[in-house]
């Protein structure tokens, strides 16, 4: 059984997950905790190589099942070689995206089915779920407008695709309210960080 605390940030593109994940990591590190800040797809050299394949716009017609398996493969490697060992050491692991992204983007967005994508990913991760998933909730159009870099292969999908993804995230959170913290992503950045930290502190206190 893992000893550490596993926190995932999820949300549509442009929700500000990376900013919030960094802020939480910095606060906990300043307290002297061991923090592993990571991301998906990626997080280890092999998983980052898979990230290149799955996100490059060069493979615009990539088969949806291949896409789902690449994300799951990246996640399997990430969990086995980075996340689980860190949790076993007692670290706080903060990941920018996890299984819910596959359920929302591949299961619902691509129409593969949320259940089958969920099952593949539970197998890939030996059923490791976050202790807390923070959903930064943003309307699809607003999120896409906030992107500052060239769109990757998924970001290039039409707005309807992203709207479906946002709805899927909300349904996942509604189905398991104890494990999720849903925050409106358009709010003040510091206020969002404070809310996240309050929930993380409750979980850390439960473990102390
Ligand atoms: P992300 O790293 O959050 O993008 P960026 O760094 O550009 O903000 O995620 C990359 C893209 O991959 C994003 O559009 C969401 C998508 N994605 C999936 O479709 N399925 C998944 O399982 C994951 C982890 C990401």
JSON list of C-alpha atoms and ligand atoms in Angstrom, two decimals:
[
{"chain": "A", "resi": 1, "resn": "UNK", "atom": "CA", "xyz": [0.00, 0.00, 0.00]},
{"chain": "A", "resi": 2, "resn": "UNK", "atom": "CA", "xyz": [1.34, 3.41, -0.96]},
{"chain": "A", "resi": 3, "resn": "UNK", "atom": "CA", "xyz": [2.24, 5.74, 1.91]},
{"chain": "A", "resi": 4, "resn": "UNK", "atom": "CA", "xyz": [2.37, 9.11, 0.15]},
{"chain": "A", "resi": 5, "resn": "UNK", "atom": "CA", "xyz": [-0.33, 11.39, -1.20]},
{"chain": "A", "resi": 6, "resn": "UNK", "atom": "CA", "xyz": [-1.34, 11.29, -4.85]},
{"chain": "A", "resi": 7, "resn": "UNK", "atom": "CA", "xyz": [-2.97, 14.43, -6.31]},
{"chain": "A", "resi": 8, "resn": "UNK", "atom": "CA", "xyz": [-4.07, 14.80, -9.94]},
{"chain": "A", "resi": 9, "resn": "UNK", "atom": "CA", "xyz": [-5.05, 18.01, -11.74]},
{"chain": "A", "resi": 10, "resn": "UNK", "atom": "CA", "xyz": [-7.54, 17.59, -14.56]},
{"chain": "A", "resi": 11, "resn": "UNK", "atom": "CA", "xyz": [-9.48, 19.82, -16.89]},
{"chain": "A", "resi": 12, "resn": "UNK", "atom": "CA", "xyz": [-9.94, 20.87, -20.47]},
{"chain": "A", "resi": 13, "resn": "UNK", "atom": "CA", "xyz": [-7.18, 22.54, -22.46]},
{"chain": "A", "resi": 14, "resn": "UNK", "atom": "CA", "xyz": [-6.33, 26.01, -21.16]},
{"chain": "A", "resi": 15, "resn": "UNK", "atom": "CA", "xyz": [-7.80, 25.42, -17.68]},
{"chain": "A", "resi": 16, "resn": "UNK", "atom": "CA", "xyz": [-4.59, 26.46, -15.91]},
{"chain": "A", "resi": 17, "resn": "UNK", "atom": "CA", "xyz": [-3.72, 23.03, -14.46]},
{"chain": "A", "resi": 18, "resn": "UNK", "atom": "CA", "xyz": [0.01, 23.42, -14.89]},
{"chain": "A", "resi": 19, "resn": "UNK", "atom": "CA", "xyz": [0.07, 26.74, -13.01]},
{"chain": "A", "resi": 20, "resn": "UNK", "atom": "CA", "xyz": [-1.91, 25.28, -10.11]},
{"chain": "A", "resi": 21, "resn": "UNK", "atom": "CA", "xyz": [0.14, 22.08, -9.99]},
{"chain": "A", "resi": 22, "resn": "UNK", "atom": "CA", "xyz": [3.35, 24.14, -9.80]},
{"chain": "A", "resi": 23, "resn": "UNK", "atom": "CA", "xyz": [1.94, 26.40, -7.09]},
{"chain": "A", "resi": 24, "resn": "UNK", "atom": "CA", "xyz": [0.90, 23.46, -4.92]},
{"chain": "A", "resi": 25, "resn": "UNK", "atom": "CA", "xyz": [4.27, 21.77, -5.39]},
{"chain": "A", "resi": 26, "resn": "UNK", "atom": "CA", "xyz": [6.15, 24.93, -4.41]},
{"chain": "A", "resi": 27, "resn": "UNK", "atom": "CA", "xyz": [4.08, 25.44, -1.24]},
{"chain": "A", "resi": 28, "resn": "UNK", "atom": "CA", "xyz": [4.51, 21.86, -0.05]},
{"chain": "A", "resi": 29, "resn": "UNK", "atom": "CA", "xyz": [8.23, 21.82, -0.91]},
{"chain": "A", "resi": 30, "resn": "UNK", "atom": "CA", "xyz": [8.72, 25.00, 1.11]},
{"chain": "A", "resi": 31, "resn": "UNK", "atom": "CA", "xyz": [7.37, 23.06, 4.10]},
{"chain": "A", "resi": 32, "resn": "UNK", "atom": "CA", "xyz": [10.09, 20.46, 3.61]},
{"chain": "A", "resi": 33, "resn": "UNK", "atom": "CA", "xyz": [7.91, 17.71, 2.13]},
{"chain": "A", "resi": 34, "resn": "UNK", "atom": "CA", "xyz": [9.24, 15.54, -0.68]},
{"chain": "A", "resi": 35, "resn": "UNK", "atom": "CA", "xyz": [7.19, 16.51, -3.73]},
{"chain": "A", "resi": 36, "resn": "UNK", "atom": "CA", "xyz": [7.27, 14.91, -7.16]},
{"chain": "A", "resi": 37, "resn": "UNK", "atom": "CA", "xyz": [5.69, 17.19, -9.77]},
{"chain": "A", "resi": 38, "resn": "UNK", "atom": "CA", "xyz": [5.01, 15.37, -12.99]},
{"chain": "A", "resi": 39, "resn": "UNK", "atom": "CA", "xyz": [2.72, 15.26, -16.02]},
{"chain": "A", "resi": 40, "resn": "UNK", "atom": "CA", "xyz": [0.96, 13.03, -18.51]},
{"chain": "A", "resi": 41, "resn": "UNK", "atom": "CA", "xyz": [1.46, 12.03, -21.15]},
{"chain": "A", "resi": 42, "resn": "UNK", "atom": "CA", "xyz": [5.11, 11.87, -20.07]},
{"chain": "A", "resi": 43, "resn": "UNK", "atom": "CA", "xyz": [6.95, 12.09, -16.78]},
{"chain": "A", "resi": 44, "resn": "UNK", "atom": "CA", "xyz": [9.74, 9.59, -17.58]},
{"chain": "A", "resi": 45, "resn": "UNK", "atom": "CA", "xyz": [12.07, 9.43, -20.62]},
{"chain": "A", "resi": 46, "resn": "UNK", "atom": "CA", "xyz": [10.13, 6.58, -22.29]},
{"chain": "A", "resi": 47, "resn": "UNK", "atom": "CA", "xyz": [6.76, 8.16, -21.48]},
{"chain": "A", "resi": 48, "resn": "UNK", "atom": "CA", "xyz": [7.96, 11.52, -22.85]},
{"chain": "A", "resi": 49, "resn": "UNK", "atom": "CA", "xyz": [8.94, 9.72, -26.09]},
{"chain": "A", "resi": 50, "resn": "UNK", "atom": "CA", "xyz": [5.38, 8.37, -26.31]},
{"chain": "A", "resi": 51, "resn": "UNK", "atom": "CA", "xyz": [4.13, 11.93, -25.67]},
{"chain": "A", "resi": 52, "resn": "UNK", "atom": "CA", "xyz": [5.99, 13.12, -28.78]},
{"chain": "A", "resi": 53, "resn": "UNK", "atom": "CA", "xyz": [4.26, 10.48, -30.90]},
{"chain": "A", "resi": 54, "resn": "UNK", "atom": "CA", "xyz": [0.77, 11.03, -29.53]},
{"chain": "A", "resi": 55, "resn": "UNK", "atom": "CA", "xyz": [0.81, 14.84, -29.62]},
{"chain": "A", "resi": 56, "resn": "UNK", "atom": "CA", "xyz": [2.59, 15.68, -32.86]},
{"chain": "A", "resi": 57, "resn": "UNK", "atom": "CA", "xyz": [0.20, 17.21, -35.40]},
{"chain": "A", "resi": 58, "resn": "UNK", "atom": "CA", "xyz": [2.12, 15.18, -38.03]},
{"chain": "A", "resi": 59, "resn": "UNK", "atom": "CA", "xyz": [-0.04, 12.13, -37.15]},
{"chain": "A", "resi": 60, "resn": "UNK", "atom": "CA", "xyz": [-3.32, 13.95, -37.54]},
{"chain": "A", "resi": 61, "resn": "UNK", "atom": "CA", "xyz": [-5.35, 10.85, -38.53]},
{"chain": "A", "resi": 62, "resn": "UNK", "atom": "CA", "xyz": [-4.04, 8.59, -35.76]},
{"chain": "A", "resi": 63, "resn": "UNK", "atom": "CA", "xyz": [-6.47, 5.74, -35.05]},
{"chain": "A", "resi": 64, "resn": "UNK", "atom": "CA", "xyz": [-8.44, 6.49, -31.84]},
{"chain": "A", "resi": 65, "resn": "UNK", "atom": "CA", "xyz": [-7.71, 3.04, -30.35]},
{"chain": "A", "resi": 66, "resn": "UNK", "atom": "CA", "xyz": [-4.01, 3.50, -31.04]},
{"chain": "A", "resi": 67, "resn": "UNK", "atom": "CA", "xyz": [-4.27, 6.93, -29.41]},
{"chain": "A", "resi": 68, "resn": "UNK", "atom": "CA", "xyz": [-5.97, 5.48, -26.31]},
{"chain": "A", "resi": 69, "resn": "UNK", "atom": "CA", "xyz": [-3.34, 2.73, -26.02]},
{"chain": "A", "resi": 70, "resn": "UNK", "atom": "CA", "xyz": [-0.47, 5.19, -26.40]},
{"chain": "A", "resi": 71, "resn": "UNK", "atom": "CA", "xyz": [-1.81, 7.33, -23.54]},
{"chain": "A", "resi": 72, "resn": "UNK", "atom": "CA", "xyz": [-2.32, 4.17, -21.46]},
{"chain": "A", "resi": 73, "resn": "UNK", "atom": "CA", "xyz": [1.20, 2.94, -22.31]},
{"chain": "A", "resi": 74, "resn": "UNK", "atom": "CA", "xyz": [2.70, 6.26, -21.28]},
{"chain": "A", "resi": 75, "resn": "UNK", "atom": "CA", "xyz": [0.70, 6.09, -18.05]},
{"chain": "A", "resi": 76, "resn": "UNK", "atom": "CA", "xyz": [1.74, 2.48, -17.28]},
{"chain": "A", "resi": 77, "resn": "UNK", "atom": "CA", "xyz": [5.40, 3.42, -17.58]},
{"chain": "A", "resi": 78, "resn": "UNK", "atom": "CA", "xyz": [4.92, 6.64, -15.61]},
{"chain": "A", "resi": 79, "resn": "UNK", "atom": "CA", "xyz": [3.15, 4.87, -12.72]},
{"chain": "A", "resi": 80, "resn": "UNK", "atom": "CA", "xyz": [5.51, 1.91, -12.57]},
{"chain": "A", "resi": 81, "resn": "UNK", "atom": "CA", "xyz": [8.77, 3.80, -12.71]},
{"chain": "A", "resi": 82, "resn": "UNK", "atom": "CA", "xyz": [8.00, 7.19, -11.13]},
{"chain": "A", "resi": 83, "resn": "UNK", "atom": "CA", "xyz": [4.66, 7.51, -9.34]},
{"chain": "A", "resi": 84, "resn": "UNK", "atom": "CA", "xyz": [4.47, 4.27, -7.34]},
{"chain": "A", "resi": 85, "resn": "UNK", "atom": "CA", "xyz": [8.09, 4.33, -6.12]},
{"chain": "A", "resi": 86, "resn": "UNK", "atom": "CA", "xyz": [7.62, 7.94, -4.99]},
{"chain": "A", "resi": 87, "resn": "UNK", "atom": "CA", "xyz": [4.39, 7.14, -3.15]},
{"chain": "A", "resi": 88, "resn": "UNK", "atom": "CA", "xyz": [6.09, 4.17, -1.51]},
{"chain": "A", "resi": 89, "resn": "UNK", "atom": "CA", "xyz": [8.78, 6.55, -0.22]},
{"chain": "A", "resi": 90, "resn": "UNK", "atom": "CA", "xyz": [6.03, 8.69, 1.29]},
{"chain": "A", "resi": 91, "resn": "UNK", "atom": "CA", "xyz": [6.28, 11.57, -1.21]},
{"chain": "A", "resi": 92, "resn": "UNK", "atom": "CA", "xyz": [3.48, 13.82, -2.38]},
{"chain": "A", "resi": 93, "resn": "UNK", "atom": "CA", "xyz": [3.03, 13.14, -6.10]},
{"chain": "A", "resi": 94, "resn": "UNK", "atom": "CA", "xyz": [1.29, 15.86, -8.12]},
{"chain": "A", "resi": 95, "resn": "UNK", "atom": "CA", "xyz": [0.43, 14.98, -11.68]},
{"chain": "A", "resi": 96, "resn": "UNK", "atom": "CA", "xyz": [-0.79, 17.31, -14.40]},
{"chain": "A", "resi": 97, "resn": "UNK", "atom": "CA", "xyz": [-3.46, 14.94, -15.91]},
{"chain": "A", "resi": 98, "resn": "UNK", "atom": "CA", "xyz": [-4.14, 11.27, -15.24]},
{"chain": "A", "resi": 99, "resn": "UNK", "atom": "CA", "xyz": [-6.72, 8.55, -16.09]},
{"chain": "A", "resi": 100, "resn": "UNK", "atom": "CA", "xyz": [-9.68, 10.94, -16.23]},
{"chain": "A", "resi": 101, "resn": "UNK", "atom": "CA", "xyz": [-8.11, 12.69, -19.21]},
{"chain": "A", "resi": 102, "resn": "UNK", "atom": "CA", "xyz": [-8.19, 9.40, -21.13]},
{"chain": "A", "resi": 103, "resn": "UNK", "atom": "CA", "xyz": [-11.79, 8.73, -20.11]},
{"chain": "A", "resi": 104, "resn": "UNK", "atom": "CA", "xyz": [-12.83, 12.27, -21.14]},
{"chain": "A", "resi": 105, "resn": "UNK", "atom": "CA", "xyz": [-10.78, 12.68, -24.36]},
{"chain": "A", "resi": 106, "resn": "UNK", "atom": "CA", "xyz": [-10.57, 9.12, -25.71]},
{"chain": "A", "resi": 107, "resn": "UNK", "atom": "CA", "xyz": [-13.56, 7.49, -23.99]},
{"chain": "A", "resi": 108, "resn": "UNK", "atom": "CA", "xyz": [-16.05, 10.29, -24.56]},
{"chain": "A", "resi": 109, "resn": "UNK", "atom": "CA", "xyz": [-14.40, 12.75, -27.00]},
{"chain": "A", "resi": 110, "resn": "UNK", "atom": "CA", "xyz": [-13.33, 10.02, -29.44]},
{"chain": "A", "resi": 111, "resn": "UNK", "atom": "CA", "xyz": [-16.39, 7.90, -28.67]},
{"chain": "A", "resi": 112, "resn": "UNK", "atom": "CA", "xyz": [-14.49, 4.77, -27.62]},
{"chain": "A", "resi": 113, "resn": "UNK", "atom": "CA", "xyz": [-16.60, 4.45, -24.48]},
{"chain": "A", "resi": 114, "resn": "UNK", "atom": "CA", "xyz": [-15.71, 5.64, -20.99]},
{"chain": "A", "resi": 115, "resn": "UNK", "atom": "CA", "xyz": [-16.00, 2.16, -19.43]},
{"chain": "A", "resi": 116, "resn": "UNK", "atom": "CA", "xyz": [-13.59, 0.37, -21.72]},
{"chain": "A", "resi": 117, "resn": "UNK", "atom": "CA", "xyz": [-11.06, 3.20, -21.57]},
{"chain": "A", "resi": 118, "resn": "UNK", "atom": "CA", "xyz": [-11.36, 3.23, -17.78]},
{"chain": "A", "resi": 119, "resn": "UNK", "atom": "CA", "xyz": [-10.72, -0.53, -17.64]},
{"chain": "A", "resi": 120, "resn": "UNK", "atom": "CA", "xyz": [-7.67, -0.40, -19.89]},
{"chain": "A", "resi": 121, "resn": "UNK", "atom": "CA", "xyz": [-6.23, 2.32, -17.69]},
{"chain": "A", "resi": 122, "resn": "UNK", "atom": "CA", "xyz": [-6.94, 0.53, -14.42]},
{"chain": "A", "resi": 123, "resn": "UNK", "atom": "CA", "xyz": [-5.07, -2.44, -15.84]},
{"chain": "A", "resi": 124, "resn": "UNK", "atom": "CA", "xyz": [-2.22, -0.18, -17.00]},
{"chain": "A", "resi": 125, "resn": "UNK", "atom": "CA", "xyz": [-1.87, 1.44, -13.58]},
{"chain": "A", "resi": 126, "resn": "UNK", "atom": "CA", "xyz": [-2.51, -1.60, -11.36]},
{"chain": "A", "resi": 127, "resn": "UNK", "atom": "CA", "xyz": [-5.65, 0.29, -10.29]},
{"chain": "A", "resi": 128, "resn": "UNK", "atom": "CA", "xyz": [-3.79, 3.22, -8.77]},
{"chain": "A", "resi": 129, "resn": "UNK", "atom": "CA", "xyz": [-6.23, 6.11, -8.31]},
{"chain": "A", "resi": 130, "resn": "UNK", "atom": "CA", "xyz": [-5.44, 9.58, -6.94]},
{"chain": "A", "resi": 131, "resn": "UNK", "atom": "CA", "xyz": [-6.33, 10.42, -3.34]},
{"chain": "A", "resi": 132, "resn": "UNK", "atom": "CA", "xyz": [-7.60, 13.74, -4.70]},
{"chain": "A", "resi": 133, "resn": "UNK", "atom": "CA", "xyz": [-8.44, 14.90, -8.20]},
{"chain": "A", "resi": 134, "resn": "UNK", "atom": "CA", "xyz": [-8.73, 18.65, -8.68]},
{"chain": "A", "resi": 135, "resn": "UNK", "atom": "CA", "xyz": [-10.93, 19.47, -11.66]},
{"chain": "A", "resi": 136, "resn": "UNK", "atom": "CA", "xyz": [-10.34, 22.96, -13.02]},
{"chain": "A", "resi": 137, "resn": "UNK", "atom": "CA", "xyz": [-13.60, 23.56, -14.76]},
{"chain": "A", "resi": 138, "resn": "UNK", "atom": "CA", "xyz": [-13.50, 25.82, -17.80]},
{"chain": "A", "resi": 139, "resn": "UNK", "atom": "CA", "xyz": [-15.89, 26.22, -20.72]},
{"chain": "A", "resi": 140, "resn": "UNK", "atom": "CA", "xyz": [-14.27, 24.80, -23.87]},
{"chain": "A", "resi": 141, "resn": "UNK", "atom": "CA", "xyz": [-14.21, 28.07, -25.83]},
{"chain": "A", "resi": 142, "resn": "UNK", "atom": "CA", "xyz": [-12.72, 30.03, -22.93]},
{"chain": "A", "resi": 143, "resn": "UNK", "atom": "CA", "xyz": [-10.03, 27.42, -22.33]},
{"chain": "A", "resi": 144, "resn": "UNK", "atom": "CA", "xyz": [-8.94, 27.25, -25.96]},
{"chain": "A", "resi": 145, "resn": "UNK", "atom": "CA", "xyz": [-8.75, 31.05, -26.09]},
{"chain": "A", "resi": 146, "resn": "UNK", "atom": "CA", "xyz": [-6.25, 30.97, -23.20]},
{"chain": "A", "resi": 147, "resn": "UNK", "atom": "CA", "xyz": [-3.74, 28.72, -24.99]},
{"chain": "A", "resi": 148, "resn": "UNK", "atom": "CA", "xyz": [-0.55, 30.59, -25.79]},
{"chain": "A", "resi": 149, "resn": "UNK", "atom": "CA", "xyz": [1.47, 27.96, -27.67]},
{"chain": "A", "resi": 150, "resn": "UNK", "atom": "CA", "xyz": [0.95, 26.28, -31.06]},
{"chain": "A", "resi": 151, "resn": "UNK", "atom": "CA", "xyz": [-1.94, 23.78, -30.73]},
{"chain": "A", "resi": 152, "resn": "UNK", "atom": "CA", "xyz": [-0.94, 20.11, -30.38]},
{"chain": "A", "resi": 153, "resn": "UNK", "atom": "CA", "xyz": [-2.86, 17.30, -32.12]},
{"chain": "A", "resi": 154, "resn": "UNK", "atom": "CA", "xyz": [-5.62, 17.18, -29.49]},
{"chain": "A", "resi": 155, "resn": "UNK", "atom": "CA", "xyz": [-5.87, 20.94, -29.05]},
{"chain": "A", "resi": 156, "resn": "UNK", "atom": "CA", "xyz": [-6.44, 21.20, -32.81]},
{"chain": "A", "resi": 157, "resn": "UNK", "atom": "CA", "xyz": [-9.75, 19.33, -32.52]},
{"chain": "A", "resi": 158, "resn": "UNK", "atom": "CA", "xyz": [-12.90, 21.44, -33.06]},
{"chain": "A", "resi": 159, "resn": "UNK", "atom": "CA", "xyz": [-14.62, 23.25, -30.18]},
{"chain": "A", "resi": 160, "resn": "UNK", "atom": "CA", "xyz": [-17.47, 20.68, -30.08]},
{"chain": "A", "resi": 161, "resn": "UNK", "atom": "CA", "xyz": [-14.93, 17.97, -29.26]},
{"chain": "A", "resi": 162, "resn": "UNK", "atom": "CA", "xyz": [-13.59, 20.04, -26.36]},
{"chain": "A", "resi": 163, "resn": "UNK", "atom": "CA", "xyz": [-17.12, 20.80, -25.14]},
{"chain": "A", "resi": 164, "resn": "UNK", "atom": "CA", "xyz": [-17.81, 17.05, -24.95]},
{"chain": "A", "resi": 165, "resn": "UNK", "atom": "CA", "xyz": [-14.59, 16.58, -22.99]},
{"chain": "A", "resi": 166, "resn": "UNK", "atom": "CA", "xyz": [-15.55, 19.28, -20.47]},
{"chain": "A", "resi": 167, "resn": "UNK", "atom": "CA", "xyz": [-18.95, 17.63, -19.94]},
{"chain": "A", "resi": 168, "resn": "UNK", "atom": "CA", "xyz": [-17.26, 14.27, -19.42]},
{"chain": "A", "resi": 169, "resn": "UNK", "atom": "CA", "xyz": [-14.96, 15.68, -16.72]},
{"chain": "A", "resi": 170, "resn": "UNK", "atom": "CA", "xyz": [-17.95, 17.14, -14.90]},
{"chain": "A", "resi": 171, "resn": "UNK", "atom": "CA", "xyz": [-19.76, 13.78, -15.00]},
{"chain": "A", "resi": 172, "resn": "UNK", "atom": "CA", "xyz": [-16.71, 11.98, -13.58]},
{"chain": "A", "resi": 173, "resn": "UNK", "atom": "CA", "xyz": [-16.48, 14.45, -10.71]},
{"chain": "A", "resi": 174, "resn": "UNK", "atom": "CA", "xyz": [-20.22, 14.25, -9.99]},
{"chain": "A", "resi": 175, "resn": "UNK", "atom": "CA", "xyz": [-19.95, 10.46, -9.77]},
{"chain": "A", "resi": 176, "resn": "UNK", "atom": "CA", "xyz": [-17.36, 10.51, -6.94]},
{"chain": "A", "resi": 177, "resn": "UNK", "atom": "CA", "xyz": [-17.70, 13.81, -5.01]},
{"chain": "A", "resi": 178, "resn": "UNK", "atom": "CA", "xyz": [-15.43, 12.67, -2.14]},
{"chain": "A", "resi": 179, "resn": "UNK", "atom": "CA", "xyz": [-12.42, 12.20, -4.39]},
{"chain": "A", "resi": 180, "resn": "UNK", "atom": "CA", "xyz": [-12.87, 15.39, -6.45]},
{"chain": "A", "resi": 181, "resn": "UNK", "atom": "CA", "xyz": [-12.50, 19.08, -5.82]},
{"chain": "A", "resi": 182, "resn": "UNK", "atom": "CA", "xyz": [-14.18, 21.05, -8.61]},
{"chain": "A", "resi": 183, "resn": "UNK", "atom": "CA", "xyz": [-13.13, 24.68, -8.97]},
{"chain": "A", "resi": 184, "resn": "UNK", "atom": "CA", "xyz": [-14.14, 27.25, -11.58]},
{"chain": "A", "resi": 185, "resn": "UNK", "atom": "CA", "xyz": [-10.98, 27.83, -13.58]},
{"chain": "A", "resi": 186, "resn": "UNK", "atom": "CA", "xyz": [-11.78, 31.47, -14.44]},
{"chain": "A", "resi": 187, "resn": "UNK", "atom": "CA", "xyz": [-11.43, 32.53, -10.79]},
{"chain": "A", "resi": 188, "resn": "UNK", "atom": "CA", "xyz": [-8.51, 34.34, -9.22]},
{"chain": "A", "resi": 189, "resn": "UNK", "atom": "CA", "xyz": [-5.36, 32.20, -9.49]},
{"chain": "A", "resi": 190, "resn": "UNK", "atom": "CA", "xyz": [-4.36, 32.70, -5.84]},
{"chain": "A", "resi": 191, "resn": "UNK", "atom": "CA", "xyz": [-7.88, 31.97, -4.59]},
{"chain": "A", "resi": 192, "resn": "UNK", "atom": "CA", "xyz": [-7.88, 28.69, -6.53]},
{"chain": "A", "resi": 193, "resn": "UNK", "atom": "CA", "xyz": [-4.48, 27.78, -5.02]},
{"chain": "A", "resi": 194, "resn": "UNK", "atom": "CA", "xyz": [-5.79, 28.50, -1.53]},
{"chain": "A", "resi": 195, "resn": "UNK", "atom": "CA", "xyz": [-8.81, 26.22, -2.04]},
{"chain": "A", "resi": 196, "resn": "UNK", "atom": "CA", "xyz": [-6.60, 23.42, -3.36]},
{"chain": "A", "resi": 197, "resn": "UNK", "atom": "CA", "xyz": [-4.18, 23.75, -0.46]},
{"chain": "A", "resi": 198, "resn": "UNK", "atom": "CA", "xyz": [-7.03, 23.65, 2.10]},
{"chain": "A", "resi": 199, "resn": "UNK", "atom": "CA", "xyz": [-8.22, 20.31, 0.73]},
{"chain": "A", "resi": 200, "resn": "UNK", "atom": "CA", "xyz": [-4.69, 18.88, 0.51]},
{"chain": "A", "resi": 201, "resn": "UNK", "atom": "CA", "xyz": [-4.04, 19.94, 4.10]},
{"chain": "A", "resi": 202, "resn": "UNK", "atom": "CA", "xyz": [-7.12, 18.02, 5.24]},
{"chain": "A", "resi": 203, "resn": "UNK", "atom": "CA", "xyz": [-5.80, 14.90, 3.55]},
{"chain": "A", "resi": 204, "resn": "UNK", "atom": "CA", "xyz": [-2.31, 15.37, 4.99]},
{"chain": "A", "resi": 205, "resn": "UNK", "atom": "CA", "xyz": [-3.79, 15.87, 8.47]},
{"chain": "A", "resi": 206, "resn": "UNK", "atom": "CA", "xyz": [-5.73, 12.60, 8.12]},
{"chain": "A", "resi": 207, "resn": "UNK", "atom": "CA", "xyz": [-2.46, 10.84, 7.47]},
{"chain": "A", "resi": 208, "resn": "UNK", "atom": "CA", "xyz": [-0.44, 12.41, 10.25]},
{"chain": "B", "resi": 1, "resn": "LIG", "atom": "P1", "xyz": [-1.26, 18.61, -21.75]},
{"chain": "B", "resi": 1, "resn": "LIG", "atom": "O1", "xyz": [0.10, 18.14, -21.40]},
{"chain": "B", "resi": 1, "resn": "LIG", "atom": "O2", "xyz": [-2.14, 19.02, -20.63]},
{"chain": "B", "resi": 1, "resn": "LIG", "atom": "O3", "xyz": [-1.15, 19.75, -22.82]},
{"chain": "B", "resi": 1, "resn": "LIG", "atom": "P2", "xyz": [-0.36, 21.12, -22.67]},
{"chain": "B", "resi": 1, "resn": "LIG", "atom": "O4", "xyz": [0.93, 20.81, -21.99]},
{"chain": "B", "resi": 1, "resn": "LIG", "atom": "O5", "xyz": [-0.22, 21.55, -24.10]},
{"chain": "B", "resi": 1, "resn": "LIG", "atom": "O6", "xyz": [-1.27, 21.97, -21.86]},
{"chain": "B", "resi": 1, "resn": "LIG", "atom": "O7", "xyz": [-2.01, 17.44, -22.54]},
{"chain": "B", "resi": 1, "resn": "LIG", "atom": "C1", "xyz": [-1.72, 17.20, -23.84]},
{"chain": "B", "resi": 1, "resn": "LIG", "atom": "C2", "xyz": [-2.98, 16.85, -24.60]},
{"chain": "B", "resi": 1, "resn": "LIG", "atom": "O8", "xyz": [-3.24, 15.45, -24.47]},
{"chain": "B", "resi": 1, "resn": "LIG", "atom": "C3", "xyz": [-4.23, 17.57, -24.13]},
{"chain": "B", "resi": 1, "resn": "LIG", "atom": "O9", "xyz": [-4.88, 18.11, -25.26]},
{"chain": "B", "resi": 1, "resn": "LIG", "atom": "C4", "xyz": [-5.08, 16.49, -23.53]},
{"chain": "B", "resi": 1, "resn": "LIG", "atom": "C5", "xyz": [-4.61, 15.23, -24.19]},
{"chain": "B", "resi": 1, "resn": "LIG", "atom": "N1", "xyz": [-4.73, 14.01, -23.39]},
{"chain": "B", "resi": 1, "resn": "LIG", "atom": "C6", "xyz": [-5.59, 12.99, -23.80]},
{"chain": "B", "resi": 1, "resn": "LIG", "atom": "O10", "xyz": [-6.28, 13.13, -24.81]},
{"chain": "B", "resi": 1, "resn": "LIG", "atom": "N2", "xyz": [-5.65, 11.83, -23.09]},
{"chain": "B", "resi": 1, "resn": "LIG", "atom": "C7", "xyz": [-4.88, 11.63, -21.97]},
{"chain": "B", "resi": 1, "resn": "LIG", "atom": "O11", "xyz": [-4.96, 10.55, -21.34]},
{"chain": "B", "resi": 1, "resn": "LIG", "atom": "C8", "xyz": [-3.99, 12.69, -21.55]},
{"chain": "B", "resi": 1, "resn": "LIG", "atom": "C9", "xyz": [-3.13, 12.51, -20.34]},
{"chain": "B", "resi": 1, "resn": "LIG", "atom": "C10", "xyz": [-3.95, 13.86, -22.29]}
]
